[in-house]
C-alpha atoms as a printed R data frame, in Angstrom:
    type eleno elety resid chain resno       x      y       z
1   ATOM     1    CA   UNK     A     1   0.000  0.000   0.000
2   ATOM     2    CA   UNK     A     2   1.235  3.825  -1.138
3   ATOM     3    CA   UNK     A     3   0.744  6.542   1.514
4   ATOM     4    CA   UNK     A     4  -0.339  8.835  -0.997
5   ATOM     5    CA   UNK     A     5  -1.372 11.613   1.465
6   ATOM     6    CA   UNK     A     6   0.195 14.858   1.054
7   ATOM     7    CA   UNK     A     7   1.317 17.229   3.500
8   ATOM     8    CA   UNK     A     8   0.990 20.281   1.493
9   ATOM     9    CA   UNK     A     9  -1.654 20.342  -1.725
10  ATOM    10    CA   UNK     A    10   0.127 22.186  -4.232
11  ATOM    11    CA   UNK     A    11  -2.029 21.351  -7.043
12  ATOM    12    CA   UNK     A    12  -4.977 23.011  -4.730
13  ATOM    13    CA   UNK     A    13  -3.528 26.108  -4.214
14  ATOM    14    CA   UNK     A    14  -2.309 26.527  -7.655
15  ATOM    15    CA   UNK     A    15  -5.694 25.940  -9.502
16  ATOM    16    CA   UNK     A    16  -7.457 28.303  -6.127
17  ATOM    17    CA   UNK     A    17  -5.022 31.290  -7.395
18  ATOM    18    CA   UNK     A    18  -5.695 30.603 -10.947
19  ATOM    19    CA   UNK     A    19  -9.457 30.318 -10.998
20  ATOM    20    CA   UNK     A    20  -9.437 33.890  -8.847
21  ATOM    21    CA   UNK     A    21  -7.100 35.436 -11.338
22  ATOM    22    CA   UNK     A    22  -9.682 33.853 -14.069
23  ATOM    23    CA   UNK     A    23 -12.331 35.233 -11.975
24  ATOM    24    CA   UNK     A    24 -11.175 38.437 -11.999
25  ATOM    25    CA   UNK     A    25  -9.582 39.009 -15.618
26  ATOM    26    CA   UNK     A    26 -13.404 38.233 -16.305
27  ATOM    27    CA   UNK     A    27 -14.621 40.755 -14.150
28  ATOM    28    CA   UNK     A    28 -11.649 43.715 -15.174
29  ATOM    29    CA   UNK     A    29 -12.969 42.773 -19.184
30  ATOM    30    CA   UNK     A    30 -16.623 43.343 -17.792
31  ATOM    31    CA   UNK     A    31 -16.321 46.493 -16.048
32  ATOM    32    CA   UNK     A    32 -13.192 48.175 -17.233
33  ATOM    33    CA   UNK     A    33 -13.032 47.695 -21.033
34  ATOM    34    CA   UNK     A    34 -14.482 49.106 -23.909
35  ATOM    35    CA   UNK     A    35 -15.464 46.018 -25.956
36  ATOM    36    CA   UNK     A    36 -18.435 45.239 -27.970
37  ATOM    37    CA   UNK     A    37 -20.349 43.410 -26.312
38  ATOM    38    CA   UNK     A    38 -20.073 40.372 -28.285
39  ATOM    39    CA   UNK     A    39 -16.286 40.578 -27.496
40  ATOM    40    CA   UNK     A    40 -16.880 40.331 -24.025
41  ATOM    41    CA   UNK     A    41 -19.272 37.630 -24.102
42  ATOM    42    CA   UNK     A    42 -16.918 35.772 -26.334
43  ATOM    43    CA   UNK     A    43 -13.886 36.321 -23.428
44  ATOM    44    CA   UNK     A    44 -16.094 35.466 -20.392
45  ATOM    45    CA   UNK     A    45 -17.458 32.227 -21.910
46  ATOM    46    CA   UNK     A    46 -13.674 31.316 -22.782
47  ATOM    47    CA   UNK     A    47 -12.611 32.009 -19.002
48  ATOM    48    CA   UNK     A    48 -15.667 29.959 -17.903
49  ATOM    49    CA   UNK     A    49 -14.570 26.898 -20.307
50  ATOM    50    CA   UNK     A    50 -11.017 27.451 -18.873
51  ATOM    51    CA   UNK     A    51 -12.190 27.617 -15.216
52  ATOM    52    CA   UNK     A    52 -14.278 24.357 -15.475
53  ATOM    53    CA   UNK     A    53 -11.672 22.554 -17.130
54  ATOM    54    CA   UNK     A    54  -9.350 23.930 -14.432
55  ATOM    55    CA   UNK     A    55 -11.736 22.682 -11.572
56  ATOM    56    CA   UNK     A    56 -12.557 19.443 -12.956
57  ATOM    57    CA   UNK     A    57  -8.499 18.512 -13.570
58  ATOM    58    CA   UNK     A    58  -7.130 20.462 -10.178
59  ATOM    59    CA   UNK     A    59 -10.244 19.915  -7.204
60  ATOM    60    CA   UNK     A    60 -12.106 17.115  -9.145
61  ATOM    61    CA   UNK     A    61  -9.244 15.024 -10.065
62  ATOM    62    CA   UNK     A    62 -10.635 13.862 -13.018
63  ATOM    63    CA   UNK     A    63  -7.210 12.556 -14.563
64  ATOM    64    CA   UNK     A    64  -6.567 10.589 -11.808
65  ATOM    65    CA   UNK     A    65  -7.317  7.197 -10.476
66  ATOM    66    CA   UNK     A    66  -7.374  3.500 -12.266
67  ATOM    67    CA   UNK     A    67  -9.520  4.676 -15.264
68  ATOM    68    CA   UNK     A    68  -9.178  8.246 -15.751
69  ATOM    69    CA   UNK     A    69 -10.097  7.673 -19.539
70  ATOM    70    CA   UNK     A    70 -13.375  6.754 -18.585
71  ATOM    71    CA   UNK     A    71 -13.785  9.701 -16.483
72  ATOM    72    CA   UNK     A    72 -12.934 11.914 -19.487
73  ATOM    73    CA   UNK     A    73 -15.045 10.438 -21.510
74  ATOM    74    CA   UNK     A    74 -17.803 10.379 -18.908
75  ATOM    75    CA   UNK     A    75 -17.894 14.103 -18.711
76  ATOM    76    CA   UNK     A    76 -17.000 14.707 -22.425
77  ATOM    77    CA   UNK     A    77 -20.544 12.999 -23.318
78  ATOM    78    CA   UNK     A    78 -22.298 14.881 -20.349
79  ATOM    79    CA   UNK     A    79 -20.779 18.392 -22.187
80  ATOM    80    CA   UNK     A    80 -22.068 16.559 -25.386
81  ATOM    81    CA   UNK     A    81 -25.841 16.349 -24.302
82  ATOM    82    CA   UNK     A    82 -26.213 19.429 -22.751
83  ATOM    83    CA   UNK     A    83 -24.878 21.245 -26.252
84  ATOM    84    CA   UNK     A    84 -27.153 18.842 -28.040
85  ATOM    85    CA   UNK     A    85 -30.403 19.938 -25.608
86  ATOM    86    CA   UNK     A    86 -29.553 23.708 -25.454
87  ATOM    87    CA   UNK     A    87 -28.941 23.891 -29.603
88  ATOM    88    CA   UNK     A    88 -31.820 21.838 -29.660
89  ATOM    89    CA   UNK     A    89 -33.822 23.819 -27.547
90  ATOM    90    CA   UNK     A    90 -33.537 27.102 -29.163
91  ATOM    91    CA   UNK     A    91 -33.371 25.821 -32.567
92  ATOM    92    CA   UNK     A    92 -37.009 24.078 -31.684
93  ATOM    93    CA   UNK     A    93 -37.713 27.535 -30.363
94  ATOM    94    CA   UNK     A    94 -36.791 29.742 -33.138
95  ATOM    95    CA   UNK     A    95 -38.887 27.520 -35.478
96  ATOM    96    CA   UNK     A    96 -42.080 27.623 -33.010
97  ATOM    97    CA   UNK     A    97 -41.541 31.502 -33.258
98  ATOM    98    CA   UNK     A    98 -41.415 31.925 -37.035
99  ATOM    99    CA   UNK     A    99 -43.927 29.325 -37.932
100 ATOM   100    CA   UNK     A   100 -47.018 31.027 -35.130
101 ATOM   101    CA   UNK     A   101 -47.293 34.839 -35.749
């Protein structure tokens, strides 16, 4: 048996800092900046994406254990149904809204 316990987590610390400094980049772009507001959309929903991968690989430890393949793949098709149900959604909506005037 490995003692795998660590006195100091590292990897927790590290991904704390850099989901804060994600946090607030997204924030500074918000408030401070003069972008269209596409442009900021488009930079927020990056530094979400970033942030959840961050989370799920640093506090989730999703690469780690016997299988972490399966993980992956667990989590790739759970990202995969809820695009599928949110396109699907709002393309079922726009359609319901063009066809009834």
């Amino acid at each position: 048996m490995q003692n795998k316990a660590k006195v100091f987590p590292v990897s927790h610390i590290v991904g704390f800092v850099l989901s804060l400094v994600m946090t607030f980049a997204a924030a500074w772009v918000a408030l401070k900046t003069f972008y269209s507001f596409n442009t900021i959309m488009m930079i927020i929903g990056t530094l979400a994406v970033l942030q959840a991968a961050l989370q799920l690989t640093m506090f989730m430890h999703m690469n780690e254990g016997e299988d972490g393949r399966t993980q992956t793949i667990n989590v790739v098709y759970g990202i995969f149904v809820a695009i599928v149900i949110v396109a699907g959604t709002v393309w079922v909506m726009s359609i319901g809204m063009h066809t009834h005037h």
